[in-house]
Structure formats: structure tokens, C-alpha cells
Coordinates of C-alpha atoms and ligand atoms in Angstrom, one line a residue:
X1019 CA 0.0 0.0 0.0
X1020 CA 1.1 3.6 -0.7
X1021 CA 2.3 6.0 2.5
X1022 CA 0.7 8.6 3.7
X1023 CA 3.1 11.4 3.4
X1024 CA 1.5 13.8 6.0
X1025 CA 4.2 16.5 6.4
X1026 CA 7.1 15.6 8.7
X1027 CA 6.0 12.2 8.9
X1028 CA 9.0 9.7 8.1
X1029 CA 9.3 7.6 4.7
X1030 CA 8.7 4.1 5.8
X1031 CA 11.0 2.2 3.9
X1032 CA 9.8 -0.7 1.8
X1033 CA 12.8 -2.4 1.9
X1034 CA 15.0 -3.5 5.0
X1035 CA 19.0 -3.7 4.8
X1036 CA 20.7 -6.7 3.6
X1037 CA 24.3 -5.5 2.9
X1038 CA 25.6 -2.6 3.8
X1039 CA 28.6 0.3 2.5
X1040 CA 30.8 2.2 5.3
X1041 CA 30.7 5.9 5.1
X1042 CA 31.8 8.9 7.0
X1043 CA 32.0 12.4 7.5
X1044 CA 35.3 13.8 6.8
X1045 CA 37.1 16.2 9.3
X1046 CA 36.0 20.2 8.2
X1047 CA 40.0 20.7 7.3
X1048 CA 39.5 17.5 5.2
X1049 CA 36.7 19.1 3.5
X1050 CA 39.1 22.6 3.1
X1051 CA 41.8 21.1 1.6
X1052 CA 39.7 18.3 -0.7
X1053 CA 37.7 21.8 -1.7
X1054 CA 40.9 23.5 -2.8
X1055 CA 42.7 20.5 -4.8
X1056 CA 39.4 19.9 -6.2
X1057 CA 39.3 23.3 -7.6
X1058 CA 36.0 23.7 -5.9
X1059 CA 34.4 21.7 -8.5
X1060 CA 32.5 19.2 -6.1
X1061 CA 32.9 16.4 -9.2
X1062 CA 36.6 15.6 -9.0
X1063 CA 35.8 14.9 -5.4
X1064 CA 36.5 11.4 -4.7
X1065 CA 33.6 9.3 -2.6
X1066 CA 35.6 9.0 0.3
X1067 CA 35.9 12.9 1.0
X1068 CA 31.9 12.8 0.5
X1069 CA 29.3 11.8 3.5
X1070 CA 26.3 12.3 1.7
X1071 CA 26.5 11.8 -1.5
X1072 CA 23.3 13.8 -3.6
X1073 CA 25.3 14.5 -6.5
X1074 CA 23.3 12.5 -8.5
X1075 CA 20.5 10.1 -8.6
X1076 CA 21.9 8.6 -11.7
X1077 CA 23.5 5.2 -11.3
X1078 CA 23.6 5.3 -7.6
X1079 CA 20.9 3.0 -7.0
X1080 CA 21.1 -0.2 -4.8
X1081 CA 20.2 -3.0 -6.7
X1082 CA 18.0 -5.7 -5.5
X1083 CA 17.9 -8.9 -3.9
X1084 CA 16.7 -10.2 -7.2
X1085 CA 19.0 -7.8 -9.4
X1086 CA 21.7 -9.6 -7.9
X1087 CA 20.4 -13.1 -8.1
X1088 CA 19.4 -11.9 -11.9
X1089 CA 23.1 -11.2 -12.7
X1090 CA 23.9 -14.3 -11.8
X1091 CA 22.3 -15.9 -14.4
X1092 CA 24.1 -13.6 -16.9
X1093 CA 24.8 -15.7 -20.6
X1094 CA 27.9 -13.9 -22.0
X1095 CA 27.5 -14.8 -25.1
X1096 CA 28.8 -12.7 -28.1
X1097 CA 24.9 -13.0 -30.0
X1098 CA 21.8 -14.0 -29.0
X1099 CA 22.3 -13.9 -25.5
X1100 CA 18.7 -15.3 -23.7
X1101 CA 19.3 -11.9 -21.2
X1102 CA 18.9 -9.8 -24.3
X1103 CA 15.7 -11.7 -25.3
X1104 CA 14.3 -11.4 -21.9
X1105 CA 15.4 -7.6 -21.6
X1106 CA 13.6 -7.1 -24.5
X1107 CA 10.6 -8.3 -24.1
X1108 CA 10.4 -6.8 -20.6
X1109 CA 10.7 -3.1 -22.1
X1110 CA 8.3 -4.2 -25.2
X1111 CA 5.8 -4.9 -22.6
X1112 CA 6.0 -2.1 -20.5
X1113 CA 6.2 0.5 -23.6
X1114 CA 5.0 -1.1 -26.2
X1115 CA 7.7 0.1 -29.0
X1116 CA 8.5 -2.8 -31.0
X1117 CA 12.7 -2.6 -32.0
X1118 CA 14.5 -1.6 -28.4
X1119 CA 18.1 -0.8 -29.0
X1120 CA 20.1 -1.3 -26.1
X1121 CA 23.2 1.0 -25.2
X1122 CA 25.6 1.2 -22.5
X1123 CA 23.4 4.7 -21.4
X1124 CA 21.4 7.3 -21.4
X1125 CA 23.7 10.0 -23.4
X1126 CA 24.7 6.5 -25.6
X1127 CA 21.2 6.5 -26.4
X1128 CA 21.1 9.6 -27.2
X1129 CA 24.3 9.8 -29.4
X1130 CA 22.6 6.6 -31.6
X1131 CA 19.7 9.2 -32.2
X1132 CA 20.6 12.2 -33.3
X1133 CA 23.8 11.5 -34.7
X1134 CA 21.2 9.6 -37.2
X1135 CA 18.0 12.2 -37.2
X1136 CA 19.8 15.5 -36.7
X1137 CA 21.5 17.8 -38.9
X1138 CA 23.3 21.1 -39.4
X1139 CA 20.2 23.6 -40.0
X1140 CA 17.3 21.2 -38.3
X1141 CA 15.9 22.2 -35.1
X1142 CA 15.1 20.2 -32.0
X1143 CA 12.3 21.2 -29.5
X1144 CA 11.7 19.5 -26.0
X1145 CA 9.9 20.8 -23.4
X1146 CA 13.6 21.4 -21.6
X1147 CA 17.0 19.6 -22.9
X1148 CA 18.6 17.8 -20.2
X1149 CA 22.3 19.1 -20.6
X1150 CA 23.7 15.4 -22.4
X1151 CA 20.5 15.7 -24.8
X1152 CA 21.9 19.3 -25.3
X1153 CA 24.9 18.9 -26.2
X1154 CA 23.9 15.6 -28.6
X1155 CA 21.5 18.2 -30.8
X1156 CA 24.2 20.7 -30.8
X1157 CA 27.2 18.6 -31.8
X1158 CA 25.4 17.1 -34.6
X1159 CA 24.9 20.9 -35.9
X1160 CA 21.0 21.7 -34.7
X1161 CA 19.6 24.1 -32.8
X1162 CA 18.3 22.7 -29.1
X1163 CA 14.5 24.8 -28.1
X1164 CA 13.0 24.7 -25.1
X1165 CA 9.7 24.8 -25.1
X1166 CA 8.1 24.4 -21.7
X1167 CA 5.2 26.2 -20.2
X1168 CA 6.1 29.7 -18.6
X1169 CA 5.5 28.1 -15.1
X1170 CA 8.7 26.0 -15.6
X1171 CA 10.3 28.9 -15.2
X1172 CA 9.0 29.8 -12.0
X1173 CA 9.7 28.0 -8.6
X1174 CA 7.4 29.7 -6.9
X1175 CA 4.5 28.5 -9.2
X1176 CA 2.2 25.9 -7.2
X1177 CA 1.3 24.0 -11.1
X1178 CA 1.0 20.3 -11.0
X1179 CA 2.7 20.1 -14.1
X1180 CA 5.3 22.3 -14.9
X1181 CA 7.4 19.9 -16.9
X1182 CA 4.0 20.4 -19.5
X1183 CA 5.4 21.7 -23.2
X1184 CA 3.5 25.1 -24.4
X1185 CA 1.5 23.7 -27.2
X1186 CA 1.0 27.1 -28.3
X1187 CA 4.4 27.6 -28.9
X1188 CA 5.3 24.2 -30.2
X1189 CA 2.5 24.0 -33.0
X1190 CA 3.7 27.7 -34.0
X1191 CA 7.4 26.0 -34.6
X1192 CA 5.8 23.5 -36.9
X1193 CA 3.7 25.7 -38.8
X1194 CA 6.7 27.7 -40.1
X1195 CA 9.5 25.5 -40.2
X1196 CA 8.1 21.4 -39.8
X1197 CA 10.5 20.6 -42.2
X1198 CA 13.4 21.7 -40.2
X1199 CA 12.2 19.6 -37.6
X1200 CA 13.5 16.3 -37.3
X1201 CA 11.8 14.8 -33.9
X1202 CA 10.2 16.4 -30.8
X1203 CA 11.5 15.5 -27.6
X1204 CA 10.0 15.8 -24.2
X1205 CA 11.9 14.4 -21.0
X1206 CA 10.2 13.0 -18.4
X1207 CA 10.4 13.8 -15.9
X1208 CA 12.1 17.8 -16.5
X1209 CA 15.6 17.0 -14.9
X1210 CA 16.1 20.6 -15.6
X1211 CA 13.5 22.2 -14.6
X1212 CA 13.2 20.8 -11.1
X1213 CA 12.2 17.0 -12.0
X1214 CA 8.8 18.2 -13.0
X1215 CA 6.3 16.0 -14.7
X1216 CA 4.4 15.9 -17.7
X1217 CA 0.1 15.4 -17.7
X1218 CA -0.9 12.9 -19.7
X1219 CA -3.7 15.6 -21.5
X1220 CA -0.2 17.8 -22.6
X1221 CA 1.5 14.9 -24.0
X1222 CA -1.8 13.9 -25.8
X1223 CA -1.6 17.2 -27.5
X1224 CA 2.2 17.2 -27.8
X1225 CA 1.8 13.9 -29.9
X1226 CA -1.6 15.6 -31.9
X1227 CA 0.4 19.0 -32.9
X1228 CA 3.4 16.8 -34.0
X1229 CA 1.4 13.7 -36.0
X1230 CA -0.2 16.5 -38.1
X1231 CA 2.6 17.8 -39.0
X1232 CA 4.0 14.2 -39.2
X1233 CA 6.8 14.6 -37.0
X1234 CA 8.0 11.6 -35.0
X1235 CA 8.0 12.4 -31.1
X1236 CA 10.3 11.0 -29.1
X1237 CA 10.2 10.8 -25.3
X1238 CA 13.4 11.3 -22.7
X1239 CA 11.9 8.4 -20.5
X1240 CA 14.5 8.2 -17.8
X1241 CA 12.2 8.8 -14.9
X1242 CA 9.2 7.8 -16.8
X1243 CA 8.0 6.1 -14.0
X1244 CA 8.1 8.9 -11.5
X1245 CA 6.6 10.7 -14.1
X1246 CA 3.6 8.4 -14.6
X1247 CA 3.1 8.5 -10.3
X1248 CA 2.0 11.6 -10.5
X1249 CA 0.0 11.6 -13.0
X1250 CA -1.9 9.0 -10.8
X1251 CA -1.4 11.4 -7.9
X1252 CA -2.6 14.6 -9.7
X1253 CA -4.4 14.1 -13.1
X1254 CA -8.1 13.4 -13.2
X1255 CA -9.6 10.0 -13.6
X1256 CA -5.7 8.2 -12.8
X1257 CA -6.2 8.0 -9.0
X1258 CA -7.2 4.1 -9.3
X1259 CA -4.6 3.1 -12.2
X1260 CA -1.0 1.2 -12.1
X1261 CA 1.9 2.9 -13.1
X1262 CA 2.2 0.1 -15.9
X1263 CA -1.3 1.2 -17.1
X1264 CA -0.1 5.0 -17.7
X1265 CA 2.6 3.9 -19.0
X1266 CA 1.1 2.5 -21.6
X1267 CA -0.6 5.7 -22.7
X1268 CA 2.3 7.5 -22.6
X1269 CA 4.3 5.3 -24.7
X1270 CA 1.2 4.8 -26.9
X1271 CA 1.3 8.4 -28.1
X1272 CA 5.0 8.3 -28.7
X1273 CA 7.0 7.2 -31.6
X1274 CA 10.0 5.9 -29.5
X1275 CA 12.0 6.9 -26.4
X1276 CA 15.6 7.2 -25.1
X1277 CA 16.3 6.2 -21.5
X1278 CA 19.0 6.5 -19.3
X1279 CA 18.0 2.6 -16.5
X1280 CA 20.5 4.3 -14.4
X1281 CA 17.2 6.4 -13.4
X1282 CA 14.1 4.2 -13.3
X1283 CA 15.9 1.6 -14.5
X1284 CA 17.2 0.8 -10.9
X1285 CA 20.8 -0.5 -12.4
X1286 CA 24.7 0.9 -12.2
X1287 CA 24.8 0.9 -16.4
X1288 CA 22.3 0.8 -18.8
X1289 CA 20.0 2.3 -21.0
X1290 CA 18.1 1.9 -24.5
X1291 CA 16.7 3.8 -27.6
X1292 CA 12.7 2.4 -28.8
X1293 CA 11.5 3.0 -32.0
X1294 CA 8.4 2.4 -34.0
X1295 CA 10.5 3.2 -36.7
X1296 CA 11.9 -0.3 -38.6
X1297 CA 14.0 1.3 -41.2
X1298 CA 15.0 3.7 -38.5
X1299 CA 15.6 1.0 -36.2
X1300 CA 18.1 -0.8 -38.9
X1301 CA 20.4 2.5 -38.7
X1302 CA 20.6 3.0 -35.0
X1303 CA 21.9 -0.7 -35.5
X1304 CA 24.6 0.4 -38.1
X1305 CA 25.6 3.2 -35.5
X1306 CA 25.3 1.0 -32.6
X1307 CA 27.5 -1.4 -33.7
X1308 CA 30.6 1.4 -34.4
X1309 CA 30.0 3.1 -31.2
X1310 CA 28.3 0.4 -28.6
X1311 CA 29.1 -3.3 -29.7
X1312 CA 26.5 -5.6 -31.7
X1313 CA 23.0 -5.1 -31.6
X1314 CA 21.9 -8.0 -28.6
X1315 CA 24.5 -6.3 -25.7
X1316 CA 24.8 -2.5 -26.9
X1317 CA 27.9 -1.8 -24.8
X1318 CA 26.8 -3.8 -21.5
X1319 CA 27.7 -7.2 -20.1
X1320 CA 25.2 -9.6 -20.8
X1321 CA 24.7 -9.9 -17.0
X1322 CA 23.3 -6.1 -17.1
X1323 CA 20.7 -6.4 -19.5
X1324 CA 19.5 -8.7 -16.8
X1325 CA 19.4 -6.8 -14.0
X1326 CA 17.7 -4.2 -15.8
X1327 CA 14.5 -6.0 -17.1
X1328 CA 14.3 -6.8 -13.5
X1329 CA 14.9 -3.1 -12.4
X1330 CA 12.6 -1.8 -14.7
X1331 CA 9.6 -3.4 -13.3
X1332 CA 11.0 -2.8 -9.6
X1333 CA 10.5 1.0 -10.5
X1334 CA 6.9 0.6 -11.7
X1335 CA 6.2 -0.8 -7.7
X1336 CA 3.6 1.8 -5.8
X1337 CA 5.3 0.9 -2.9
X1338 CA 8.7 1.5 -3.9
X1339 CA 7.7 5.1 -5.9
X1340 CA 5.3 5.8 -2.9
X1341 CA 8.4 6.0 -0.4
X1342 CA 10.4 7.5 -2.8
X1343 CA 8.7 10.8 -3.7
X1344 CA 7.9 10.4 0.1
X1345 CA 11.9 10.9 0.2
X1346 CA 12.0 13.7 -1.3
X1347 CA 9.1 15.4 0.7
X1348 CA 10.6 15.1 3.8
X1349 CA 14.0 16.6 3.1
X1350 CA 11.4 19.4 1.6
X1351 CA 9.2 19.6 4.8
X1352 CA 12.5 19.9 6.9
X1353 CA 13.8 23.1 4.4
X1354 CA 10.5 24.8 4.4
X1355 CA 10.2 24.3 8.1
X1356 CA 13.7 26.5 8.4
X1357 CA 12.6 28.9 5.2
X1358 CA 15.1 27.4 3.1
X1359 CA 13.6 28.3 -0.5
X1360 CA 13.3 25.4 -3.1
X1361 CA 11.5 25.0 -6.5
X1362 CA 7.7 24.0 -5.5
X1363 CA 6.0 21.6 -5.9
X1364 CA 8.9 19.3 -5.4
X1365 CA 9.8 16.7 -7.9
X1366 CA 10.2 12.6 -8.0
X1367 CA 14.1 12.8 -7.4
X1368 CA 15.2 15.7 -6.0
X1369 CA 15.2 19.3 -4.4
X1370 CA 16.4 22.2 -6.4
X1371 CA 16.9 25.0 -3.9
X1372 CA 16.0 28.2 -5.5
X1373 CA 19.6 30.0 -5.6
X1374 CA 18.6 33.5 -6.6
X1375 CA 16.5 33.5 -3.1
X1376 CA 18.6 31.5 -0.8
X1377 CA 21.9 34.1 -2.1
X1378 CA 20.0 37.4 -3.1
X1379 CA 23.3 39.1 -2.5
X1380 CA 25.5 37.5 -4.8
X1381 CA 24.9 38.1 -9.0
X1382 CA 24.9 35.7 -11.9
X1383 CA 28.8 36.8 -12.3
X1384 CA 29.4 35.2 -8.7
X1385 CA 28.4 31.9 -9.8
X1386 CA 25.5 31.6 -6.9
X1387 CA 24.6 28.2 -7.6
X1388 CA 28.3 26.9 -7.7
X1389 CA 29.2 29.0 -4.7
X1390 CA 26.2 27.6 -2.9
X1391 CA 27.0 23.8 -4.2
X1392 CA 31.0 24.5 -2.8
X1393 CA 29.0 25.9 0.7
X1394 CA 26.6 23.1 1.5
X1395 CA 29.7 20.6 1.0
X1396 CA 31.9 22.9 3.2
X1397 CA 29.4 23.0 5.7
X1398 CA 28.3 19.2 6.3
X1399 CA 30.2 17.1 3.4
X1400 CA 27.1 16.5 1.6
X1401 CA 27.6 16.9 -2.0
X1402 CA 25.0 18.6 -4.5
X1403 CA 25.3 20.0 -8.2
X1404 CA 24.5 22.9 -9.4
X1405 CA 21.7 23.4 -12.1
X1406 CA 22.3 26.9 -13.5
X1407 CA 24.9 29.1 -14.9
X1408 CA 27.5 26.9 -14.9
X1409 CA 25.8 24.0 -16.4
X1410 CA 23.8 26.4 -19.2
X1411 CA 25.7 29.5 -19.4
X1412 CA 28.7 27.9 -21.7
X1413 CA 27.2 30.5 -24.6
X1414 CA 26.0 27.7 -26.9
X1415 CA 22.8 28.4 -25.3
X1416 CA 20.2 29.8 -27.3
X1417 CA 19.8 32.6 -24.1
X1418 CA 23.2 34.1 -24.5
X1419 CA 25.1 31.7 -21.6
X1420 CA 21.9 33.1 -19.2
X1421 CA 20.5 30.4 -17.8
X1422 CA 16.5 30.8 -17.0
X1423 CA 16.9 28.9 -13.5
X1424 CA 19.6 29.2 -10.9
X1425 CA 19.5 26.2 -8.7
X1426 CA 21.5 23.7 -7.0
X1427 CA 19.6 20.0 -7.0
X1428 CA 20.1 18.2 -3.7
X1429 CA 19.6 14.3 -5.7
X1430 CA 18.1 11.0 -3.8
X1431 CA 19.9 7.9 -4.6
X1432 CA 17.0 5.7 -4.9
X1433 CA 16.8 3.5 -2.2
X1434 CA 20.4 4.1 -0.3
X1435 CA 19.9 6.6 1.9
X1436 CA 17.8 6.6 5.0
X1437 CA 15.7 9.3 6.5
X1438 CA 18.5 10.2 9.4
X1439 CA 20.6 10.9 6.4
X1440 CA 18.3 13.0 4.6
X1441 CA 17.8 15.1 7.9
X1442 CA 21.9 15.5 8.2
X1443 CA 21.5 16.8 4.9
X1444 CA 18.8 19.3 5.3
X1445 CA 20.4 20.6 8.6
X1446 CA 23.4 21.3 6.9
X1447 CA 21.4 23.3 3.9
X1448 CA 19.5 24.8 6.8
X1449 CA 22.9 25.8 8.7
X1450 CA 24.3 27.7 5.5
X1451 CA 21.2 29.6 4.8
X1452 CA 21.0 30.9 8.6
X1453 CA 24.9 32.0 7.6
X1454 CA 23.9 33.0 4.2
X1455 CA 24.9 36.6 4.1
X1456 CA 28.5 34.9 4.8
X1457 CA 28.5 33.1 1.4
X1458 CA 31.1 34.7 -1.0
X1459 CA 31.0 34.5 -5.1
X1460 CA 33.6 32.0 -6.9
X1461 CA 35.0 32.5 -10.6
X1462 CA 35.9 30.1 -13.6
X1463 CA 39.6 29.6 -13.8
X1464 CA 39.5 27.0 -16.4
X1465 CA 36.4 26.4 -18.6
X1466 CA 36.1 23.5 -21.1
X1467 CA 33.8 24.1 -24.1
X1468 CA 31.4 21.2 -24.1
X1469 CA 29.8 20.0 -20.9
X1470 CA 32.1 22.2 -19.0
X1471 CA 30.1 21.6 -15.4
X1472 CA 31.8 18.2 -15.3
X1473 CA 36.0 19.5 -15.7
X1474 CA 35.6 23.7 -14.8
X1475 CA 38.1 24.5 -12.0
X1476 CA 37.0 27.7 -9.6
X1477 CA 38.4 30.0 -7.2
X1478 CA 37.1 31.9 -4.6
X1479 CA 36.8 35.9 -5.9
Ligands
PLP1989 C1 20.7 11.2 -17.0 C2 19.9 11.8 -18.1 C3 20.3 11.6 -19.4 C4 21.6 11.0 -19.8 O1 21.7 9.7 -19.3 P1 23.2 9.1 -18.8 O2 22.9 7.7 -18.5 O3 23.7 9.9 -17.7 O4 24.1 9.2 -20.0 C5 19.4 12.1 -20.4 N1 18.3 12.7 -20.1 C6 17.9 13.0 -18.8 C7 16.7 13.7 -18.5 C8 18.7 12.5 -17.8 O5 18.3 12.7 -16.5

């Protein structure tokens, strides 16, 4: 049965401990000194200098009982390996799409696709490019648009749905220029925009606007299942359905999907492009095979594909998706309780505090959301990553290297992390806002051209 997630109350877990990890808190002059030789770029830290560890929620999972047990029955074999056919048929079943490309991950995925559908003059539109997604439309020579609904932009907005696409604005795009359009995208969940999801209504008038204009769409499905929880939660008429069952009308108005498992896929590696498309299919498999490996292991061990098809159910569990968004809401309740500011409503993986409130003082040319990221990990070891200027502001962006949101996303490792560890957490975001004023501005002393969030060095100004 779902939780009740009254505020405060604590995420019951669904799950009990079978194995477990040491960790622990570094000293504060540990922190210092890891700070400095990391050039204050909190991902060349290495995991033991890290206590908490919300980087990301991407990979981090802990597998199963039965994902473990699954990898154990792993056939290495070169072609035709029986874990393909099963991991196959698992994602067939759940979305439907009938070729299923597998690939080592999500930005794998991604590479297969638009190094085959997009060109130099075509143009891209997703409700909000994840920055991998991005960077895949832009080095194959298009031009990434967001789209999203003007809520997106605003964390303050109480919407239900602000990772919705503005129709408006997408079916003008495809009056004037359809045939610069290759694919629509839309991710769901909106990793960008605060892990915001989708309604199903929006996405049946996404897919309308695009099949008139007979434009494949295409959806970013890594946290599709999140996604699809709360549409149950929020959308009329879904109260009563499985998550399998919305699925299935999402994928039905879709045309095929890329996926990062290392999300709802519940596995270290993994991930998958689906495609309606047979004659497309037979050239992601031409692309696969130069970049990933042949078309039955797509850059994984056979073992992998395995543990997947058994993660990807796993994620589609109420109970499991119950506790998890309850997760997230109770590192929320503890922030608002202190007056921290986050993007609202919070998402299925995350919270994004709101950097241009928490750090008012400090300007875009500060770096707040780096500074802030730096501060949090200063303050308690808990490590976070900054959503904002940094990540968007590399001047490829079609804003001018301004990036629309400033925020720095606290991520939940799905099922590691226990409720005493989210409250260290929040009282160590709660102990830097009550010193906020104190928080100085940082500057970019080296700055890659692609991706540069992942190798920038800073220094304080
Ligand atoms: C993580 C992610 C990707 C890329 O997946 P990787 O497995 O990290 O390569 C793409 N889109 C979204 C929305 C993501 O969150």
C-alpha cells in the first residue's frame, strides 16, 4: 500500500537492509583542503571525502535482492544472448515500442539518435534539454529549443505540471519550419526544470500538434515512472490506475523513447533507444554497432541487461515510488520548516533550492549556484550540483550563456539513503542559509567548451 506522506511524517521504507557500505564524515579541514585540490568543483571529489553523497541520482541506485540473483544468471554470449531476449521483451511490454536498441546509457542513447536524425540547420524542440540531450543536438549541428510552459520557469508556481510543453508555442514552430524539424523531444520527468512532470492531457496534445505535422515524437523516458506517479497522484480520472497502465498511454502516443536505466531503470549501467520506426531501427543498429558493440548487448555485459528487465519493473512498484517521492518530501518539509527556498511543488528525485532566493546578495557573475553547491559541501560534506549558470551559461545556449533557472539539486539515490541521512543533509542546507549573508562569489579559472560543469576549475573571488 502507498504511505501517507502527512508533512514531517517519516518515509517508511519498503525495503530492509541486507548489505551494507561504510561511510563517514570527513574532518572540516579534510573538507578545506579536498575543496581547494578539487578546484571547488565538487565532481573531481572522490567518494571517500563525500558523507552524503546527492550528486546525483543517476546510477547510484542499490540493486535488489533479485537484481543480484538476476546477474547471476548472466549468458555472455557474443549473439543472441537469452538476457537480451528477456530484456527485451520486458521493455516491449511495458512501452510497447517494438525494436528496443540497447546501449551502455542514457547520453549513448542519445548519441545513436541524433547522430542519425539531426543535422546542421534542423531544429530540436523538448519541453527542456537535459544538458547530455543538449549537447547531442548541438554537436550534430542543430539548434536545441526549449519549449516548456512559462510556469517552468518559475519556482514559486504551485502547477501540478510544470514539466508540460506550451503547445502554443510548439504548433507555431511547426507551422513555419516542420520541415526543419527532425523529432520532438520531451523528458520526463524535466531533470532541468526541477524534475517536474508531464500530464498525460499535454503529452496527448504534444503527440496531436506533431502527427499533423508528421513529426515523429520522441520521449526522454528516464524517470518515466516517476513521471507516470504523478500523474496518478494529480491528473483526473488516474487515481485508481498502475503505473504500468499509464505507461502504456504514454508510450502509446510516442514514436519511441531514449532512457537513461541508471534512473528508473534501478541499475549501475544501462540504457536503450525504442523506436516504431523499422527502417530507422536498422540504422541505429549500423551506429550502434561502431559506437556500442553488436545489436543484442549495446555496450553492456550480458549480466546487465539482466538486472535491468528486473529493475525496470521494480520502479513501476507503488510501494517502492510511494516512499520515494515520500523521500524527497521530507527533506522538503524539513527546508521549508527552516525557510530554506526550493522550486515547489517538489519533484520525483530531487530538491532544487532556489539560488537567486537563498543568495540574493551575490549576481549571476558570482556563480550563486556553484558558490552555494561549494558551501553546502563545506558545511556538512554532503555533495549537491549545481543546475544553472554553470551547467547552461557555456554561450552555446540559445539565451546568450543566461540560464532561465539558478539552482542547485540536492539528488536521492533511490533506495540508499535513509531518513536520518536526509535530515543531516537538510540541517546542513538549513545551517548555510541561517549564515547566508556569509556566502562569497567564486569565478571560472578554467572552462572547457562542451559539458564544462563536469572539468571547470573555480576560485574563490
Ligand atoms: C541522466 C539523463 C540523461 C543521460 O543519461 P546518462 O545515463 O547519464 O548518459 C538524459 N536525459 C535525462 C533527462 C537525464 O536525466
Amino acid at each position: 500500500m502507498g504511505r501517507p506522506s502527512d508533512p514531517g511524517s517519516l518515509p517508511l521504507e519498503p525495503y530492509r537492509v541486507k548489505v551494507v557500505e561504510a561511510i563517514s564524515c570527513p574532518s572540516r579541514e579534510a573538507r578545506e583542503s579536498a575543496l581547494e585540490a578539487a578546484g571547488y568543483n565538487l565532481f573531481n571529489l572522490t567518494s571517500d571525502q563525500v558523507y552524503i553523497d546527492l550528486l546525483t541520482d543517476s546510477g547510484t541506485s542499490a540493486l535488489s535482492d533479485r537484481q543480484w540473483a538476476a546477474m547471476m544468471v548472466g549468458d555472455e554470449t557474443y549473439a543472441g544472448s537469452r538476457n537480451f531476449a528477456r530484456f527485451v521483451e520486458v521493455v516491449r511490454d511495458l512501452t510497447g515500442f517494438p525494436h528496443i536498441i540497447p546501449a551502455h546509457q542514457g547520453r549513448a542513447a542519445e548519441n545513436l539518435l541524433f547522430s542519425t536524425l539531426a543535422r546542421p540547420g534542423t531544429i530540436v524542440p523538448n519541453n527542456m534539454h537535459f544538458d547530455t540531450t543538449r549537447a547531442h543536438v548541438l554537436r550534430n549541428g542543430a539548434q536545441a529549443q526549449n519549449l516548456a510552459v512559462r510556469e517552468a520557469y518559475d519556482p514559486e508556481s504551485p502547477a501540478p505540471f510544470k514539466g508540460n510543453m506550451d503547445v502554443g508555442k510548439l504548433a507555431a514552430l511547426l507551422e513555419g519550419s516542420s520541415g526543419k524539424v527532425p523529432l520532438v523531444m520531451m523528458t520526463l520527468t524535466n531533470n532541468t526544470g526541477g524534475g517536474q512532470p508531464a500530464s498525460l492531457e499535454n503529452l496527448r496534445a504534444v503527440s496531436e500538434v506533431c502527427h499533423r505535422h508528421r513529426i515523429p515524437l520522441y520521449l526522454d523516458m528516464c524517470r518515466w515512472a516517476e513521471n507516470a506517479y504523478f500523474i496518478r497522484e494529480r491528473e483526473t480520472g488516474q487515481g485508481a490506475r498502475s503505473i504500468r497502465e499509464i505507461g502504456r498511454d504514454l508510450f502509446a502516443l510516442a514514436d519511441g523513447a531514449t532512457m537513461s536505466a541508471k534512473k528508473d531503470g534501478l541499475v549501475n549501467i544501462g540504457g536503450f533507444v525504442a523506436t516504431r520506426d523499422a527502417a530507422l531501427a536498422d540504422r541505429l543498429k549500423e551506429a550502434l554497432i561502431v559506437f556500442e558493440g553488436f545489436p543484442t548487448y549495446g555496450g553492456l555485459a550480458r549480466r546487465d541487461l539482466e538486472a535491468m528487465a528486473v529493475g525496470l519493473l521494480e520502479a513501476t512498484d507503488l510501494d517502492y515510488l510511494s516512499h520515494r517521492v515520500a523521500q524527497v518530501r521530507f527533506l522538503a518539509d524539513r527546508l521549508k520548516a527552516a525557510g530554506v527556498p526550493f522550486f515547489e511543488p517538489v519533484g520525483g528525485h530531487g530538491v532544487y533550492l532556489d539560488v537567486r532566493r537563498f543568495l540574493p546578495n551575490l549576481s549571476r557573475d558570482d556563480l550563486p549556484g556553484q558558490a552555494l553547491a561549494v558551501e553546502i559541501y563545506r558545511e556538512g560534506g554532503v555533495r549537491t550540483v549545481e543546475v544553472g549558470s554553470v551547467m547552461f551559461g557555456d554561450g552555446e545556449s540559445p539565451n546568450n550563456g543566461e540560464s532561465p533557472l539558478e539552482l542547485v539539486r540536492l539528488a536521492i539515490p533511490r533506495r540508499v539513503y535513509s531518513a536520518s541521512h536526509l535530515a543531516y543533509a537538510a540541517d546542513a542546507v538549513i545551517r548555510v542559509y541561517q549564515r547566508r549573508s556569509s556566502v562569497g562569489g567564486l569565478r571560472m579559472v578554467h572552462a572547457p567548451e562542451h559539458l564544462r560543469h563536469f572539468t571547470a576549475r573555480f576560485a574563490p573571488k
